[in-house]
């Protein structure tokens, strides 16, 4: 049983004078690096695959199993990982996640064959399952509502950075050392991050040594639903499935992920086979959509927060607007194979990828908007679990269509059709964006500490 959480005094001079610390942005930086490392670690195997096939005499079928093994545990453990982060705190949830997946990455350098590779990839998925749910929970606790989409877009943008830099970085390491040492070096990077995380982070700004009272009041005064004071979990995770908005979030993110995974799975093959690019040119061009997506997501998160805070649109209208605009941009993936201009094709693909990230900036803000009290990580895990089945099915269905038709055209058009269904989902199924209220809490963790005297420093969101 935990003791009640201490709070910082509200009569702090900094509160009176309005000077606040910025510890939350240091936390944001650590969140960003965690996701960047996440994507670099999951990419190493793809680059090292030719060496692994040669050294261990792996057949294509065996290599396919190795490459997919990550998703077995990653998708299925999203909800448990979110529950752990909510119940025991995001410091433990994310710290253990990064530490464990980094150990799995480093240990891959000691692999002896097919069985060990599969086991280590499953272990990688177990660890990485905790990253996004924990980050969503941190965003809800450490940032006021008016910064929620900004921080969500920021930390998710790291996945595009990780994907864009992973290829040249890993190739350089392999050319300098070998594939085994490359896994070790990349894994050690994550372990260094974990040490910094355990030293610096606290689950709430109230308990953080670098967050002064003014920053705490800025955060708490700007939250429609207070976090960190009462740590009771509102309901069982499966009770979330009774709520319409949860289904809308899961199904919508499924369509976004289906489109997104094309850019990190089949895009290189598409550029080589159907656009006639050489490997060097392909490598450069394949990174362009990811780079465009990185900047688009950060901008969309920031802009959506400004729109809501200005009062021009409600929170619900803003979330829907950016989700629908983002998915409308993503429909360009269906137009890309219909043009004969390589330049126009690449431009359309960049717009499509940027669109998925515009939508993603809202996707990762929604768990904090709608989750019952102290269940943001669980909601994020549930949403991400369903979405990752889109990531798993997308490459398989695309491969089947390409094999059947001999072209990527129908596969990309099918992706656009799913994008249209995603638009309809967010337009019609997603209702008012507001916290789910549970009738009775089901998992008391300790007696709630009395909340501090109210001192609202920011205007609350209009939903």
Tab-separated table of N, CA and C in Angstrom, residues 234-327:
chain	number	residue	atom	x	y	z
A	234	UNK	N	-10.316	2.982	-12.308
A	234	UNK	CA	-11.761	3.196	-12.361
A	234	UNK	C	-12.575	1.942	-12.655
A	235	UNK	N	-12.067	1.049	-13.505
A	235	UNK	CA	-12.862	-0.116	-13.914
A	235	UNK	C	-11.943	-1.204	-14.449
A	236	UNK	N	-12.511	-2.388	-14.699
A	236	UNK	CA	-11.774	-3.456	-15.350
A	236	UNK	C	-11.559	-3.078	-16.814
A	237	UNK	N	-10.443	-3.556	-17.389
A	237	UNK	CA	-10.115	-3.133	-18.746
A	237	UNK	C	-11.187	-3.540	-19.751
A	238	UNK	N	-11.787	-4.714	-19.577
A	238	UNK	CA	-12.754	-5.183	-20.563
A	238	UNK	C	-14.061	-4.397	-20.514
A	239	UNK	N	-14.299	-3.681	-19.429
A	239	UNK	CA	-15.483	-2.826	-19.359
A	239	UNK	C	-15.373	-1.630	-20.301
A	240	UNK	N	-14.161	-1.343	-20.757
A	240	UNK	CA	-13.988	-0.269	-21.733
A	240	UNK	C	-14.718	-0.579	-23.034
A	241	UNK	N	-14.860	-1.878	-23.337
A	241	UNK	CA	-15.481	-2.290	-24.595
A	241	UNK	C	-16.971	-1.981	-24.643
A	242	UNK	N	-17.552	-1.556	-23.540
A	242	UNK	CA	-18.961	-1.163	-23.522
A	242	UNK	C	-19.173	0.232	-24.110
A	243	UNK	N	-18.089	0.939	-24.357
A	243	UNK	CA	-18.204	2.347	-24.734
A	243	UNK	C	-17.906	2.559	-26.214
A	244	UNK	N	-18.795	3.267	-26.861
A	244	UNK	CA	-18.753	3.484	-28.309
A	244	UNK	C	-17.459	4.172	-28.759
A	245	UNK	N	-17.014	5.162	-27.993
A	245	UNK	CA	-15.814	5.884	-28.408
A	245	UNK	C	-14.575	4.996	-28.424
A	246	UNK	N	-14.518	4.020	-27.530
A	246	UNK	CA	-13.383	3.093	-27.518
A	246	UNK	C	-13.343	2.305	-28.823
A	247	UNK	N	-14.497	1.830	-29.270
A	247	UNK	CA	-14.559	1.093	-30.532
A	247	UNK	C	-14.161	1.990	-31.696
A	248	UNK	N	-14.629	3.237	-31.689
A	248	UNK	CA	-14.283	4.167	-32.768
A	248	UNK	C	-12.779	4.415	-32.809
A	249	UNK	N	-12.165	4.562	-31.640
A	249	UNK	CA	-10.723	4.783	-31.571
A	249	UNK	C	-9.945	3.581	-32.103
A	250	UNK	N	-10.359	2.388	-31.709
A	250	UNK	CA	-9.653	1.172	-32.126
A	250	UNK	C	-9.790	0.923	-33.623
A	251	UNK	N	-11.021	1.027	-34.144
A	251	UNK	CA	-11.247	0.741	-35.562
A	251	UNK	C	-10.598	1.798	-36.446
A	252	UNK	N	-10.667	3.058	-36.029
A	252	UNK	CA	-10.052	4.119	-36.814
A	252	UNK	C	-8.548	3.967	-36.885
A	253	UNK	N	-7.921	3.643	-35.756
A	253	UNK	CA	-6.468	3.485	-35.734
A	253	UNK	C	-6.044	2.257	-36.540
A	254	UNK	N	-6.903	1.249	-36.612
A	254	UNK	CA	-6.632	0.080	-37.451
A	254	UNK	C	-6.434	0.506	-38.905
A	255	UNK	N	-7.318	1.360	-39.408
A	255	UNK	CA	-7.212	1.787	-40.805
A	255	UNK	C	-5.970	2.657	-41.025
A	256	UNK	N	-5.641	3.500	-40.049
A	256	UNK	CA	-4.443	4.338	-40.165
A	256	UNK	C	-3.188	3.473	-40.202
A	257	UNK	N	-3.124	2.497	-39.311
A	257	UNK	CA	-1.949	1.635	-39.255
A	257	UNK	C	-1.812	0.765	-40.507
A	258	UNK	N	-2.940	0.331	-41.042
A	258	UNK	CA	-2.898	-0.480	-42.267
A	258	UNK	C	-2.164	0.287	-43.360
A	259	UNK	N	-2.516	1.563	-43.525
A	259	UNK	CA	-1.868	2.387	-44.543
A	259	UNK	C	-0.415	2.656	-44.168
A	260	UNK	N	-0.171	2.961	-42.891
A	260	UNK	CA	1.173	3.354	-42.447
A	260	UNK	C	2.206	2.258	-42.662
A	261	UNK	N	1.810	1.017	-42.436
A	261	UNK	CA	2.795	-0.060	-42.503
A	261	UNK	C	3.294	-0.316	-43.918
A	262	UNK	N	2.576	0.165	-44.931
A	262	UNK	CA	3.084	0.036	-46.297
A	262	UNK	C	4.435	0.734	-46.430
A	263	UNK	N	4.594	1.856	-45.728
A	263	UNK	CA	5.786	2.682	-45.897
A	263	UNK	C	7.026	2.083	-45.242
A	264	UNK	N	6.846	1.133	-44.327
A	264	UNK	CA	8.010	0.501	-43.701
A	264	UNK	C	8.119	-0.981	-44.046
A	265	UNK	N	7.265	-1.437	-44.965
A	265	UNK	CA	7.349	-2.842	-45.393
A	265	UNK	C	7.536	-2.946	-46.908
A	266	UNK	N	6.520	-2.549	-47.683
A	266	UNK	CA	6.528	-2.777	-49.122
A	266	UNK	C	7.034	-1.598	-49.950
A	267	UNK	N	7.168	-0.411	-49.375
A	267	UNK	CA	7.564	0.753	-50.173
A	267	UNK	C	8.891	0.551	-50.907
A	268	UNK	N	9.949	0.033	-50.255
A	268	UNK	CA	11.199	-0.168	-50.997
A	268	UNK	C	11.023	-1.068	-52.229
A	269	UNK	N	10.271	-2.157	-52.050
A	269	UNK	CA	10.037	-3.067	-53.180
A	269	UNK	C	9.236	-2.377	-54.277
A	270	UNK	N	8.238	-1.598	-53.890
A	270	UNK	CA	7.423	-0.871	-54.869
A	270	UNK	C	8.279	0.091	-55.687
A	271	UNK	N	9.173	0.816	-55.018
A	271	UNK	CA	10.010	1.794	-55.720
A	271	UNK	C	10.985	1.119	-56.681
A	272	UNK	N	11.483	-0.047	-56.306
A	272	UNK	CA	12.433	-0.763	-57.161
A	272	UNK	C	11.713	-1.460	-58.316
A	273	UNK	N	10.645	-2.193	-57.995
A	273	UNK	CA	9.987	-3.029	-58.994
A	273	UNK	C	9.125	-2.232	-59.963
A	274	UNK	N	8.360	-1.271	-59.454
A	274	UNK	CA	7.408	-0.583	-60.323
A	274	UNK	C	7.861	0.805	-60.738
A	275	UNK	N	8.800	1.405	-59.992
A	275	UNK	CA	9.290	2.726	-60.383
A	275	UNK	C	10.702	2.670	-60.936
A	276	UNK	N	11.289	1.472	-60.969
A	276	UNK	CA	12.573	1.279	-61.615
A	276	UNK	C	13.746	1.958	-60.953
A	277	UNK	N	13.702	2.138	-59.653
A	277	UNK	CA	14.792	2.816	-58.959
A	277	UNK	C	15.882	1.828	-58.567
A	278	UNK	N	17.138	2.323	-58.585
A	278	UNK	CA	18.236	1.534	-58.059
A	278	UNK	C	18.220	1.576	-56.546
A	279	UNK	N	19.031	0.727	-55.924
A	279	UNK	CA	19.004	0.619	-54.465
A	279	UNK	C	19.362	1.930	-53.776
A	280	UNK	N	20.388	2.633	-54.277
A	280	UNK	CA	20.812	3.869	-53.625
A	280	UNK	C	19.721	4.928	-53.707
A	281	UNK	N	19.164	5.111	-54.892
A	281	UNK	CA	18.088	6.093	-55.051
A	281	UNK	C	16.865	5.695	-54.247
A	282	UNK	N	16.554	4.389	-54.247
A	282	UNK	CA	15.409	3.903	-53.478
A	282	UNK	C	15.570	4.234	-52.002
A	283	UNK	N	16.773	4.020	-51.460
A	283	UNK	CA	17.001	4.291	-50.052
A	283	UNK	C	16.748	5.737	-49.692
A	284	UNK	N	17.141	6.638	-50.589
A	284	UNK	CA	16.922	8.059	-50.339
A	284	UNK	C	15.447	8.424	-50.460
A	285	UNK	N	14.810	7.930	-51.509
A	285	UNK	CA	13.408	8.272	-51.747
A	285	UNK	C	12.498	7.666	-50.683
A	286	UNK	N	12.799	6.435	-50.242
A	286	UNK	CA	11.950	5.763	-49.257
A	286	UNK	C	11.929	6.499	-47.928
A	287	UNK	N	12.958	7.280	-47.648
A	287	UNK	CA	12.992	8.021	-46.389
A	287	UNK	C	12.185	9.319	-46.448
A	288	UNK	N	11.877	9.807	-47.661
A	288	UNK	CA	11.186	11.096	-47.792
A	288	UNK	C	9.796	11.101	-47.144
A	289	UNK	N	8.943	10.080	-47.394
A	289	UNK	CA	7.635	10.099	-46.726
A	289	UNK	C	7.745	10.107	-45.204
A	290	UNK	N	8.732	9.381	-44.659
A	290	UNK	CA	8.896	9.349	-43.206
A	290	UNK	C	9.325	10.703	-42.672
A	291	UNK	N	10.214	11.383	-43.391
A	291	UNK	CA	10.653	12.707	-42.953
A	291	UNK	C	9.497	13.694	-43.029
A	292	UNK	N	8.721	13.644	-44.108
A	292	UNK	CA	7.539	14.513	-44.211
A	292	UNK	C	6.559	14.229	-43.077
A	293	UNK	N	6.387	12.941	-42.766
A	293	UNK	CA	5.484	12.570	-41.684
A	293	UNK	C	5.934	13.087	-40.339
A	294	UNK	N	7.238	13.077	-40.104
A	294	UNK	CA	7.779	13.556	-38.835
A	294	UNK	C	7.372	15.005	-38.589
A	295	UNK	N	7.630	15.875	-39.563
A	295	UNK	CA	7.323	17.294	-39.380
A	295	UNK	C	5.819	17.557	-39.380
A	296	UNK	N	5.080	16.808	-40.203
A	296	UNK	CA	3.631	16.993	-40.256
A	296	UNK	C	2.976	16.652	-38.924
A	297	UNK	N	3.457	15.601	-38.271
A	297	UNK	CA	2.840	15.181	-37.017
A	297	UNK	C	3.085	16.191	-35.905
A	298	UNK	N	4.306	16.690	-35.808
A	298	UNK	CA	4.598	17.693	-34.783
A	298	UNK	C	3.754	18.947	-35.017
A	299	UNK	N	3.669	19.391	-36.276
A	299	UNK	CA	2.901	20.590	-36.596
A	299	UNK	C	1.415	20.385	-36.317
A	300	UNK	N	0.889	19.211	-36.671
A	300	UNK	CA	-0.536	18.941	-36.470
A	300	UNK	C	-0.891	18.902	-34.988
A	301	UNK	N	-0.039	18.277	-34.183
A	301	UNK	CA	-0.300	18.243	-32.751
A	301	UNK	C	-0.318	19.629	-32.149
A	302	UNK	N	0.674	20.446	-32.513
A	302	UNK	CA	0.742	21.814	-31.996
A	302	UNK	C	-0.446	22.640	-32.461
A	303	UNK	N	-0.767	22.559	-33.750
A	303	UNK	CA	-1.849	23.373	-34.304
A	303	UNK	C	-3.203	22.989	-33.710
A	304	UNK	N	-3.446	21.695	-33.531
A	304	UNK	CA	-4.737	21.280	-32.977
A	304	UNK	C	-4.909	21.784	-31.547
A	305	UNK	N	-3.835	21.779	-30.771
A	305	UNK	CA	-3.921	22.334	-29.417
A	305	UNK	C	-4.217	23.828	-29.444
A	306	UNK	N	-3.628	24.546	-30.408
A	306	UNK	CA	-3.881	25.987	-30.510
A	306	UNK	C	-5.337	26.240	-30.888
A	307	UNK	N	-5.884	25.423	-31.784
A	307	UNK	CA	-7.274	25.588	-32.209
A	307	UNK	C	-8.217	25.409	-31.025
A	308	UNK	N	-7.999	24.343	-30.249
A	308	UNK	CA	-8.873	24.082	-29.097
A	308	UNK	C	-8.737	25.183	-28.054
A	309	UNK	N	-7.514	25.547	-27.727
A	309	UNK	CA	-7.288	26.539	-26.676
A	309	UNK	C	-7.828	27.905	-27.066
A	310	UNK	N	-7.886	28.190	-28.368
A	310	UNK	CA	-8.409	29.484	-28.817
A	310	UNK	C	-9.920	29.572	-28.657
A	311	UNK	N	-10.576	28.426	-28.524
A	311	UNK	CA	-12.030	28.407	-28.397
A	311	UNK	C	-12.764	28.422	-29.724
A	312	UNK	N	-12.043	28.379	-30.842
A	312	UNK	CA	-12.706	28.405	-32.145
A	312	UNK	C	-13.499	27.131	-32.398
A	313	UNK	N	-12.953	26.010	-31.953
A	313	UNK	CA	-13.651	24.737	-32.080
A	313	UNK	C	-13.587	24.003	-30.748
A	314	UNK	N	-14.563	23.153	-30.501
A	314	UNK	CA	-14.538	22.331	-29.300
A	314	UNK	C	-13.483	21.251	-29.441
A	315	UNK	N	-13.182	20.572	-28.339
A	315	UNK	CA	-12.221	19.471	-28.389
A	315	UNK	C	-12.695	18.388	-29.342
A	316	UNK	N	-13.979	18.036	-29.271
A	316	UNK	CA	-14.529	16.992	-30.142
A	316	UNK	C	-14.395	17.378	-31.605
A	317	UNK	N	-14.787	18.602	-31.947
A	317	UNK	CA	-14.721	19.050	-33.338
A	317	UNK	C	-13.280	19.087	-33.838
A	318	UNK	N	-12.350	19.496	-32.988
A	318	UNK	CA	-10.946	19.571	-33.395
A	318	UNK	C	-10.365	18.196	-33.647
A	319	UNK	N	-10.614	17.270	-32.706
A	319	UNK	CA	-10.099	15.913	-32.888
A	319	UNK	C	-10.637	15.321	-34.199
A	320	UNK	N	-11.944	15.446	-34.431
A	320	UNK	CA	-12.541	14.888	-35.638
A	320	UNK	C	-11.984	15.557	-36.894
A	321	UNK	N	-11.823	16.883	-36.845
A	321	UNK	CA	-11.326	17.606	-38.007
A	321	UNK	C	-9.946	17.112	-38.419
A	322	UNK	N	-9.026	17.015	-37.463
A	322	UNK	CA	-7.666	16.605	-37.803
A	322	UNK	C	-7.597	15.129	-38.187
A	323	UNK	N	-8.418	14.295	-37.562
A	323	UNK	CA	-8.455	12.885	-37.946
A	323	UNK	C	-8.955	12.724	-39.383
A	324	UNK	N	-10.023	13.444	-39.721
A	324	UNK	CA	-10.615	13.312	-41.054
A	324	UNK	C	-9.729	13.950	-42.120
A	325	UNK	N	-9.159	15.121	-41.811
A	325	UNK	CA	-8.237	15.745	-42.771
A	325	UNK	C	-7.021	14.844	-42.995
A	326	UNK	N	-6.487	14.289	-41.906
A	326	UNK	CA	-5.330	13.410	-42.032
A	326	UNK	C	-5.624	12.196	-42.897
A	327	UNK	N	-6.740	11.546	-42.646
A	327	UNK	CA	-7.085	10.369	-43.445
A	327	UNK	C	-7.432	10.749	-44.884
